[in-house]
Amino acid sequence: MTLFSQIIICFVVFINLYILWLEMFAWTTRGRKVFKSIPADQFEKTKVMAANQGLYIGFLAFGLIWSLFISDENWSKNVALFFFPVFLLLEFTAPLPFQKEYCMFKASQH
């Protein structure tokens, strides 16, 4: 893997580890300041759902971290090529509108 691709992976991992922390551990505190468009009363209600999303992002981040430590060049590239498109898909589909009823249903299950 080239140095440029390793730098890009590190940048993506850094951003997503911040999002992991924000969604899993600081959703009701720092999350309110970051996501100002969400009504304040929704943060407590969606805490479990945000933590679930943060965990998912964490698995993807650690997959990319793993790709940086694989010594075999082809295997490292293949692992990165698996996880990176999943990140792109997540980043482009996460902001899409979703049904509020589904969101509230998932949050109320826990």
mmCIF file of C-alpha atoms in Angstrom:
data_model
loop_
_atom_site.group_PDB
_atom_site.id
_atom_site.type_symbol
_atom_site.label_atom_id
_atom_site.label_comp_id
_atom_site.label_asym_id
_atom_site.label_seq_id
_atom_site.Cartn_x
_atom_site.Cartn_y
_atom_site.Cartn_z
ATOM 1 C CA MET A 1 0.000 0.000 0.000
ATOM 2 C CA THR A 2 1.352 3.430 -0.887
ATOM 3 C CA LEU A 3 2.106 6.091 1.690
ATOM 4 C CA PHE A 4 -0.669 8.271 0.259
ATOM 5 C CA SER A 5 -3.292 5.552 0.733
ATOM 6 C CA GLN A 6 -2.064 4.933 4.279
ATOM 7 C CA ILE A 7 -2.415 8.644 5.068
ATOM 8 C CA ILE A 8 -5.963 8.673 3.654
ATOM 9 C CA ILE A 9 -6.857 5.607 5.712
ATOM 10 C CA CYS A 10 -5.431 7.213 8.872
ATOM 11 C CA PHE A 11 -7.434 10.377 8.206
ATOM 12 C CA VAL A 12 -10.668 8.403 7.728
ATOM 13 C CA VAL A 13 -9.953 6.320 10.837
ATOM 14 C CA PHE A 14 -9.284 9.436 12.933
ATOM 15 C CA ILE A 15 -12.569 11.060 11.885
ATOM 16 C CA ASN A 16 -14.539 7.897 12.488
ATOM 17 C CA LEU A 17 -12.993 7.230 15.892
ATOM 18 C CA TYR A 18 -14.127 10.733 16.866
ATOM 19 C CA ILE A 19 -17.630 9.895 15.640
ATOM 20 C CA LEU A 20 -17.489 6.614 17.600
ATOM 21 C CA TRP A 21 -16.627 8.516 20.781
ATOM 22 C CA LEU A 22 -19.289 11.109 20.111
ATOM 23 C CA GLU A 23 -22.072 8.603 19.455
ATOM 24 C CA MET A 24 -21.160 6.012 22.089
ATOM 25 C CA PHE A 25 -19.937 8.103 24.999
ATOM 26 C CA ALA A 26 -20.863 11.763 24.512
ATOM 27 C CA TRP A 27 -24.219 11.627 22.732
ATOM 28 C CA THR A 28 -26.186 13.427 25.444
ATOM 29 C CA THR A 29 -23.439 15.953 26.261
ATOM 30 C CA ARG A 30 -21.175 16.905 23.366
ATOM 31 C CA GLY A 31 -23.636 15.504 20.808
ATOM 32 C CA ARG A 32 -26.085 18.291 21.622
ATOM 33 C CA LYS A 33 -23.466 20.873 20.675
ATOM 34 C CA VAL A 34 -22.409 19.127 17.472
ATOM 35 C CA PHE A 35 -25.875 18.218 16.172
ATOM 36 C CA LYS A 36 -27.729 21.463 16.808
ATOM 37 C CA SER A 37 -30.512 20.641 14.336
ATOM 38 C CA ILE A 38 -31.735 17.732 16.515
ATOM 39 C CA PRO A 39 -34.202 18.834 19.211
ATOM 40 C CA ALA A 40 -32.647 18.634 22.683
ATOM 41 C CA ASP A 41 -35.308 16.250 24.012
ATOM 42 C CA GLN A 42 -34.383 13.635 21.366
ATOM 43 C CA PHE A 43 -30.848 12.956 22.588
ATOM 44 C CA GLU A 44 -31.845 10.919 25.618
ATOM 45 C CA LYS A 45 -34.464 9.025 23.597
ATOM 46 C CA THR A 46 -31.985 8.092 20.855
ATOM 47 C CA LYS A 47 -29.006 7.345 23.113
ATOM 48 C CA VAL A 48 -29.056 3.572 22.541
ATOM 49 C CA MET A 49 -29.522 3.952 18.800
ATOM 50 C CA ALA A 50 -26.577 6.376 18.600
ATOM 51 C CA ALA A 51 -24.397 3.978 20.612
ATOM 52 C CA ASN A 52 -25.306 1.179 18.209
ATOM 53 C CA GLN A 53 -24.290 3.337 15.251
ATOM 54 C CA GLY A 54 -21.052 4.257 17.018
ATOM 55 C CA LEU A 55 -20.221 0.594 17.564
ATOM 56 C CA TYR A 56 -20.797 -0.112 13.876
ATOM 57 C CA ILE A 57 -18.479 2.759 12.924
ATOM 58 C CA GLY A 58 -15.899 1.412 15.370
ATOM 59 C CA PHE A 59 -15.848 -2.011 13.711
ATOM 60 C CA LEU A 60 -15.257 -0.357 10.357
ATOM 61 C CA ALA A 61 -12.490 1.858 11.763
ATOM 62 C CA PHE A 62 -10.709 -1.097 13.337
ATOM 63 C CA GLY A 63 -10.963 -2.989 10.059
ATOM 64 C CA LEU A 64 -9.060 -0.171 8.376
ATOM 65 C CA ILE A 65 -6.559 -0.038 11.233
ATOM 66 C CA TRP A 66 -6.051 -3.769 10.797
ATOM 67 C CA SER A 67 -5.252 -3.217 7.102
ATOM 68 C CA LEU A 68 -2.371 -0.938 8.092
ATOM 69 C CA PHE A 69 -0.707 -3.655 10.196
ATOM 70 C CA ILE A 70 -0.877 -6.529 7.701
ATOM 71 C CA SER A 71 2.606 -7.203 6.363
ATOM 72 C CA ASP A 72 1.538 -8.907 3.125
ATOM 73 C CA GLU A 73 1.034 -6.109 0.572
ATOM 74 C CA ASN A 74 -1.788 -7.786 -1.384
ATOM 75 C CA TRP A 75 -3.670 -8.922 1.697
ATOM 76 C CA SER A 76 -3.358 -5.448 3.257
ATOM 77 C CA LYS A 77 -4.683 -3.826 0.086
ATOM 78 C CA ASN A 78 -7.586 -6.286 -0.149
ATOM 79 C CA VAL A 79 -8.651 -5.688 3.448
ATOM 80 C CA ALA A 80 -8.512 -1.922 2.943
ATOM 81 C CA LEU A 81 -10.442 -2.253 -0.327
ATOM 82 C CA PHE A 82 -13.150 -4.136 1.541
ATOM 83 C CA PHE A 83 -13.562 -1.692 4.437
ATOM 84 C CA PHE A 84 -13.070 1.607 2.606
ATOM 85 C CA PRO A 85 -16.114 1.292 0.289
ATOM 86 C CA VAL A 86 -18.219 0.345 3.295
ATOM 87 C CA PHE A 87 -17.138 3.624 4.902
ATOM 88 C CA LEU A 88 -18.048 5.505 1.737
ATOM 89 C CA LEU A 89 -21.442 3.840 1.633
ATOM 90 C CA LEU A 90 -22.016 4.726 5.275
ATOM 91 C CA GLU A 91 -20.985 8.343 4.782
ATOM 92 C CA PHE A 92 -23.232 8.838 1.763
ATOM 93 C CA THR A 93 -26.296 7.017 3.063
ATOM 94 C CA ALA A 94 -26.266 8.108 6.731
ATOM 95 C CA PRO A 95 -27.533 11.635 6.097
ATOM 96 C CA LEU A 96 -30.359 10.456 3.871
ATOM 97 C CA PRO A 97 -33.793 11.092 5.303
ATOM 98 C CA PHE A 98 -35.291 8.199 7.213
ATOM 99 C CA GLN A 99 -38.691 7.559 8.652
ATOM 100 C CA LYS A 100 -39.119 9.134 12.065
ATOM 101 C CA GLU A 101 -41.398 6.286 13.190
ATOM 102 C CA TYR A 102 -38.675 3.709 12.532
ATOM 103 C CA CYS A 103 -36.137 5.798 14.426
ATOM 104 C CA MET A 104 -38.425 6.106 17.447
ATOM 105 C CA PHE A 105 -39.327 2.396 17.266
ATOM 106 C CA LYS A 106 -35.654 1.371 17.390
ATOM 107 C CA ALA A 107 -34.930 3.790 20.233
ATOM 108 C CA SER A 108 -37.877 2.522 22.274
ATOM 109 C CA GLN A 109 -36.772 -1.117 22.044
ATOM 110 C CA HIS A 110 -34.030 -0.649 24.630
#
